[in-house]
Short mmCIF file of C-alpha atoms in Angstrom, two decimals:
data_model
loop_
_atom_site.label_atom_id
_atom_site.label_comp_id
_atom_site.label_asym_id
_atom_site.label_seq_id
_atom_site.Cartn_x
_atom_site.Cartn_y
_atom_site.Cartn_z
CA UNK A 495 285.83 108.70 93.74
CA UNK A 496 283.52 106.11 91.93
CA UNK A 497 279.83 105.04 92.44
CA UNK A 498 278.81 101.65 91.37
CA UNK A 499 275.75 101.51 93.52
CA UNK A 500 273.14 99.13 91.76
CA UNK A 501 275.77 97.67 89.44
CA UNK A 502 276.71 93.99 89.48
CA UNK A 503 280.30 93.14 88.87
CA UNK A 504 281.94 89.62 88.06
CA UNK A 505 285.62 89.45 88.77
CA UNK A 506 287.05 86.15 87.97
CA UNK A 507 289.73 85.00 90.27
CA UNK A 508 288.35 87.51 92.52
CA UNK A 509 289.04 86.33 96.06
CA UNK A 510 292.81 86.59 96.21
CA UNK A 511 295.86 88.84 95.19
CA UNK A 512 294.92 91.50 92.56
CA UNK A 513 291.39 90.05 92.07
CA UNK A 514 290.66 90.58 95.65
CA UNK A 515 291.60 93.98 95.47
CA UNK A 516 289.60 94.59 92.65
CA UNK A 517 286.44 92.97 94.20
CA UNK A 518 287.02 95.08 97.44
CA UNK A 519 287.35 98.30 95.51
CA UNK A 520 284.18 97.64 93.78
CA UNK A 521 282.34 96.96 96.95
CA UNK A 522 283.76 99.93 98.42
CA UNK A 523 282.03 101.82 95.52
CA UNK A 524 278.72 100.38 96.26
CA UNK A 525 278.52 97.48 93.77
CA UNK A 526 277.50 93.88 94.22
CA UNK A 527 280.26 91.62 93.44
CA UNK A 528 280.50 88.04 92.27
CA UNK A 529 284.03 86.98 92.68
CA UNK A 530 284.74 83.73 91.09
CA UNK A 531 287.53 81.19 92.14
CA UNK A 532 288.99 77.89 90.94
CA UNK A 533 289.90 75.73 94.14
CA UNK A 534 290.73 77.71 97.34
CA UNK A 535 287.66 77.77 99.06
CA UNK A 536 288.99 78.54 102.21
CA UNK A 537 290.34 81.92 100.64
CA UNK A 538 287.10 82.62 99.19
CA UNK A 539 284.95 81.97 102.31
CA UNK A 540 287.63 84.44 104.19
CA UNK A 541 287.17 87.10 101.54
CA UNK A 542 283.49 87.22 101.97
CA UNK A 543 283.84 87.09 105.68
CA UNK A 544 286.24 89.86 105.83
CA UNK A 545 283.97 92.29 103.99
CA UNK A 546 282.18 93.96 106.88
CA UNK A 547 279.06 96.32 106.07
CA UNK A 548 279.68 94.86 102.32
CA UNK A 549 279.20 91.33 103.07
CA UNK A 550 275.68 91.16 102.06
CA UNK A 551 276.83 92.38 98.39
CA UNK A 552 279.56 89.84 98.35
CA UNK A 553 279.20 86.58 96.54
CA UNK A 554 281.48 83.72 95.34
CA UNK A 555 281.09 81.16 92.79
CA UNK A 556 283.36 78.22 92.34
CA UNK A 557 284.04 77.13 88.85
CA UNK A 558 286.85 76.76 86.10
CA UNK A 559 286.52 79.50 83.64
CA UNK A 560 288.30 77.15 81.10
CA UNK A 561 285.44 74.71 81.38
CA UNK A 562 283.01 75.96 78.81
CA UNK A 563 280.04 73.83 80.33
CA UNK A 564 280.57 75.30 83.66
CA UNK A 565 280.84 78.81 82.57
CA UNK A 566 277.49 78.18 80.63
CA UNK A 567 275.85 76.80 83.59
CA UNK A 568 276.90 79.60 85.77
CA UNK A 569 275.43 82.40 83.58
CA UNK A 570 272.29 80.14 83.07
CA UNK A 571 271.28 81.07 86.64
CA UNK A 572 272.99 84.37 86.91
CA UNK A 573 270.27 86.81 86.08
CA UNK A 574 267.64 85.13 88.64
CA UNK A 575 270.63 85.35 91.38
CA UNK A 576 272.10 88.40 90.81
CA UNK A 577 270.44 90.46 88.39
CA UNK A 578 271.48 92.28 85.47
CA UNK A 579 275.43 92.36 84.82
CA UNK A 580 276.89 95.81 84.07
CA UNK A 581 280.78 94.81 84.62
CA UNK A 582 282.90 91.80 83.87
CA UNK A 583 286.57 91.60 85.03
CA UNK A 584 288.52 88.73 83.43
CA UNK A 585 291.33 88.30 86.19
CA UNK A 586 291.76 84.49 86.64
CA UNK A 587 295.09 83.04 85.17
CA UNK A 588 297.85 80.96 85.62
CA UNK A 589 301.48 80.35 85.08
CA UNK A 590 303.47 77.31 84.01
CA UNK A 591 306.84 78.52 83.02
CA UNK A 592 309.46 76.61 81.12
CA UNK A 593 311.86 77.29 77.95
CA UNK A 594 309.72 76.07 75.10
CA UNK A 595 312.08 73.19 73.92
CA UNK A 596 311.40 71.46 77.47
CA UNK A 597 307.73 72.63 77.94
CA UNK A 598 305.22 70.01 78.60
CA UNK A 599 302.32 69.88 76.06
CA UNK A 600 299.76 69.79 78.86
CA UNK A 601 301.51 73.20 80.60
CA UNK A 602 301.16 74.66 77.17
CA UNK A 603 297.44 73.74 76.69
CA UNK A 604 296.39 74.60 80.26
CA UNK A 605 297.65 78.11 80.26
CA UNK A 606 296.27 78.74 76.80
CA UNK A 607 292.91 77.26 77.80
CA UNK A 608 292.86 79.20 81.21
CA UNK A 609 294.26 82.48 80.45
CA UNK A 610 292.92 82.99 76.77
CA UNK A 611 290.07 80.08 76.61
CA UNK A 612 288.85 81.33 80.14
CA UNK A 613 288.18 85.20 78.65
CA UNK A 614 286.58 83.67 75.44
CA UNK A 615 284.19 81.48 77.88
CA UNK A 616 283.44 84.49 80.10
CA UNK A 617 283.05 87.12 77.40
CA UNK A 618 280.79 84.95 75.24
CA UNK A 619 278.03 84.78 77.84
CA UNK A 620 279.00 87.90 79.63
CA UNK A 621 278.30 89.83 76.29
CA UNK A 622 274.88 88.06 75.89
CA UNK A 623 273.93 89.50 79.38
CA UNK A 624 275.12 93.09 78.37
CA UNK A 625 273.59 93.31 75.02
CA UNK A 626 269.78 92.83 76.03
CA UNK A 627 270.54 95.83 78.22
CA UNK A 628 272.46 97.63 75.70
CA UNK A 629 275.37 98.41 78.24
CA UNK A 630 278.31 97.05 79.73
CA UNK A 631 282.17 97.17 80.53
CA UNK A 632 284.38 94.42 80.08
CA UNK A 633 288.06 94.59 81.27
CA UNK A 634 290.51 91.73 80.63
CA UNK A 635 293.91 91.61 82.45
CA UNK A 636 296.73 91.03 80.29
CA UNK A 637 300.45 91.51 81.10
CA UNK A 638 303.73 93.00 79.62
CA UNK A 639 304.65 89.42 78.81
CA UNK A 640 302.29 89.73 75.88
CA UNK A 641 303.98 92.75 74.42
CA UNK A 642 307.65 91.99 75.22
CA UNK A 643 307.67 88.30 75.67
CA UNK A 644 309.98 86.97 78.47
CA UNK A 645 311.91 83.78 78.52
CA UNK A 646 310.34 80.73 79.71
CA UNK A 647 307.02 81.93 79.20
CA UNK A 648 305.87 81.28 75.79
CA UNK A 649 302.60 79.87 76.81
CA UNK A 650 301.60 82.64 79.23
CA UNK A 651 303.05 85.57 76.68
CA UNK A 652 301.00 83.93 73.83
CA UNK A 653 297.93 83.83 75.93
CA UNK A 654 298.35 87.46 77.06
CA UNK A 655 299.06 88.79 73.65
CA UNK A 656 296.05 86.70 72.42
CA UNK A 657 293.84 88.41 75.18
CA UNK A 658 294.80 91.98 73.83
CA UNK A 659 293.87 90.79 70.22
CA UNK A 660 290.46 89.20 71.46
CA UNK A 661 289.83 92.76 73.20
CA UNK A 662 290.34 94.67 70.17
CA UNK A 663 288.21 92.50 67.80
CA UNK A 664 285.35 92.23 70.54
CA UNK A 665 285.42 95.96 71.05
CA UNK A 666 284.40 96.46 67.75
CA UNK A 667 281.57 93.98 67.71
CA UNK A 668 279.80 95.29 70.32
CA UNK A 669 280.55 99.12 70.55
CA UNK A 670 277.12 99.84 68.77
CA UNK A 671 275.60 98.03 72.20
CA UNK A 672 277.37 100.56 74.39
CA UNK A 673 279.76 97.69 75.61
CA UNK A 674 283.25 98.88 75.99
CA UNK A 675 285.81 95.94 76.08
CA UNK A 676 289.49 96.93 77.40
CA UNK A 677 292.75 95.50 78.68
CA UNK A 678 294.58 96.51 82.24
CA UNK A 679 298.41 95.26 81.98
CA UNK A 680 299.98 95.26 85.41
CA UNK A 681 303.62 94.92 85.64
CA UNK A 682 305.41 93.63 88.79
CA UNK A 683 302.58 94.01 91.49
CA UNK A 684 303.28 93.14 95.27
CA UNK A 685 301.15 90.24 95.62
CA UNK A 686 301.83 86.50 97.07
CA UNK A 687 303.06 85.69 93.66
CA UNK A 688 306.28 87.66 94.17
CA UNK A 689 306.68 86.91 98.09
CA UNK A 690 308.86 83.88 97.60
CA UNK A 691 311.28 85.65 95.47
CA UNK A 692 314.81 85.90 96.61
CA UNK A 693 315.87 89.27 97.93
CA UNK A 694 318.52 89.82 95.63
CA UNK A 695 316.09 88.97 92.44
CA UNK A 696 313.43 91.45 94.13
CA UNK A 697 316.19 93.99 93.95
CA UNK A 698 317.21 93.51 90.32
CA UNK A 699 313.49 93.59 89.38
CA UNK A 700 312.87 97.00 91.24
CA UNK A 701 315.92 98.52 89.56
CA UNK A 702 314.32 97.41 85.93
CA UNK A 703 311.11 99.68 87.31
CA UNK A 704 311.64 103.36 86.34
CA UNK A 705 309.54 104.29 89.56
CA UNK A 706 311.89 101.90 91.39
CA UNK A 707 309.18 100.11 93.37
CA UNK A 708 306.63 97.49 92.86
CA UNK A 709 303.16 98.33 92.49
CA UNK A 710 300.13 97.57 94.66
CA UNK A 711 297.15 95.43 93.76
CA UNK A 712 294.91 98.87 94.88
CA UNK A 713 296.70 100.56 92.04
CA UNK A 714 295.70 98.05 89.43
CA UNK A 715 292.33 98.11 90.91
CA UNK A 716 292.06 101.91 90.36
CA UNK A 717 292.88 101.59 86.60
CA UNK A 718 290.12 99.05 86.41
CA UNK A 719 287.37 101.14 88.12
CA UNK A 720 288.52 103.90 85.79
CA UNK A 721 287.69 102.04 82.71
CA UNK A 722 284.39 100.36 84.46
CA UNK A 723 282.93 103.73 84.83
CA UNK A 724 280.08 105.03 82.95
CA UNK A 725 282.29 108.26 82.10
CA UNK A 726 284.70 106.08 80.32
CA UNK A 727 282.32 105.58 77.38
CA UNK A 728 284.72 106.68 74.81
CA UNK A 729 287.45 104.22 75.69
CA UNK A 730 287.48 100.83 74.10
CA UNK A 731 289.76 98.48 72.57
CA UNK A 732 292.65 100.02 74.45
CA UNK A 733 295.11 98.70 76.93
CA UNK A 734 296.17 100.76 80.03
CA UNK A 735 299.68 99.93 81.48
CA UNK A 736 300.17 99.80 85.14
CA UNK A 737 303.82 98.90 85.28
CA UNK A 738 305.56 101.94 86.74
CA UNK A 739 306.95 102.61 83.31
CA UNK A 740 308.42 99.29 82.12
#
């Protein structure tokens, strides 16, 4: 359905879970994909090895999106290594759940630094790359937690709500340069993050979803590719929910 031939995409956290599905969907659509990761080198190398004919368009880069200096270094050599950047998907994120009264200060800060600070870091340098070409697509992965607030997730919910606000503000700053900035908000998605949940809790969660099932990473990827397409030029500052109706 989509053709991203000769376009270059960055997907943070792009070698596992939803990020991997996004990376692979762009590869299938003809794009060159640079998937970043923070620590699991084995999974990252496996991701590249399993791309078949798209292997020559699959690249991995290891750095912490929360580290401003590391992000700056990544972008300093990006152009000469990968060419012009058209699409940035900010998917990397972490959770360290706890009720606020018992939350460790470092758990609050680490989640904010990674989930929100990482988006700031990537967007700042990503926008600079896109502005010279007067074109770009930025898609930030938020969460229903940022909209509803869930018990034990004050840090995570705050980071995701902040991401939506950042997206709205940035979309206005770069609109004249033909750069769009949007969010995708996945609900319960069938990834390894849910694989260790007790069976009774899985049933409980599924009952709360109007379509009575969890989503797939590929369904999230579809929404991201839609927003990344040239045809979606009039959609910016928006949040698309992929939640099964939550």
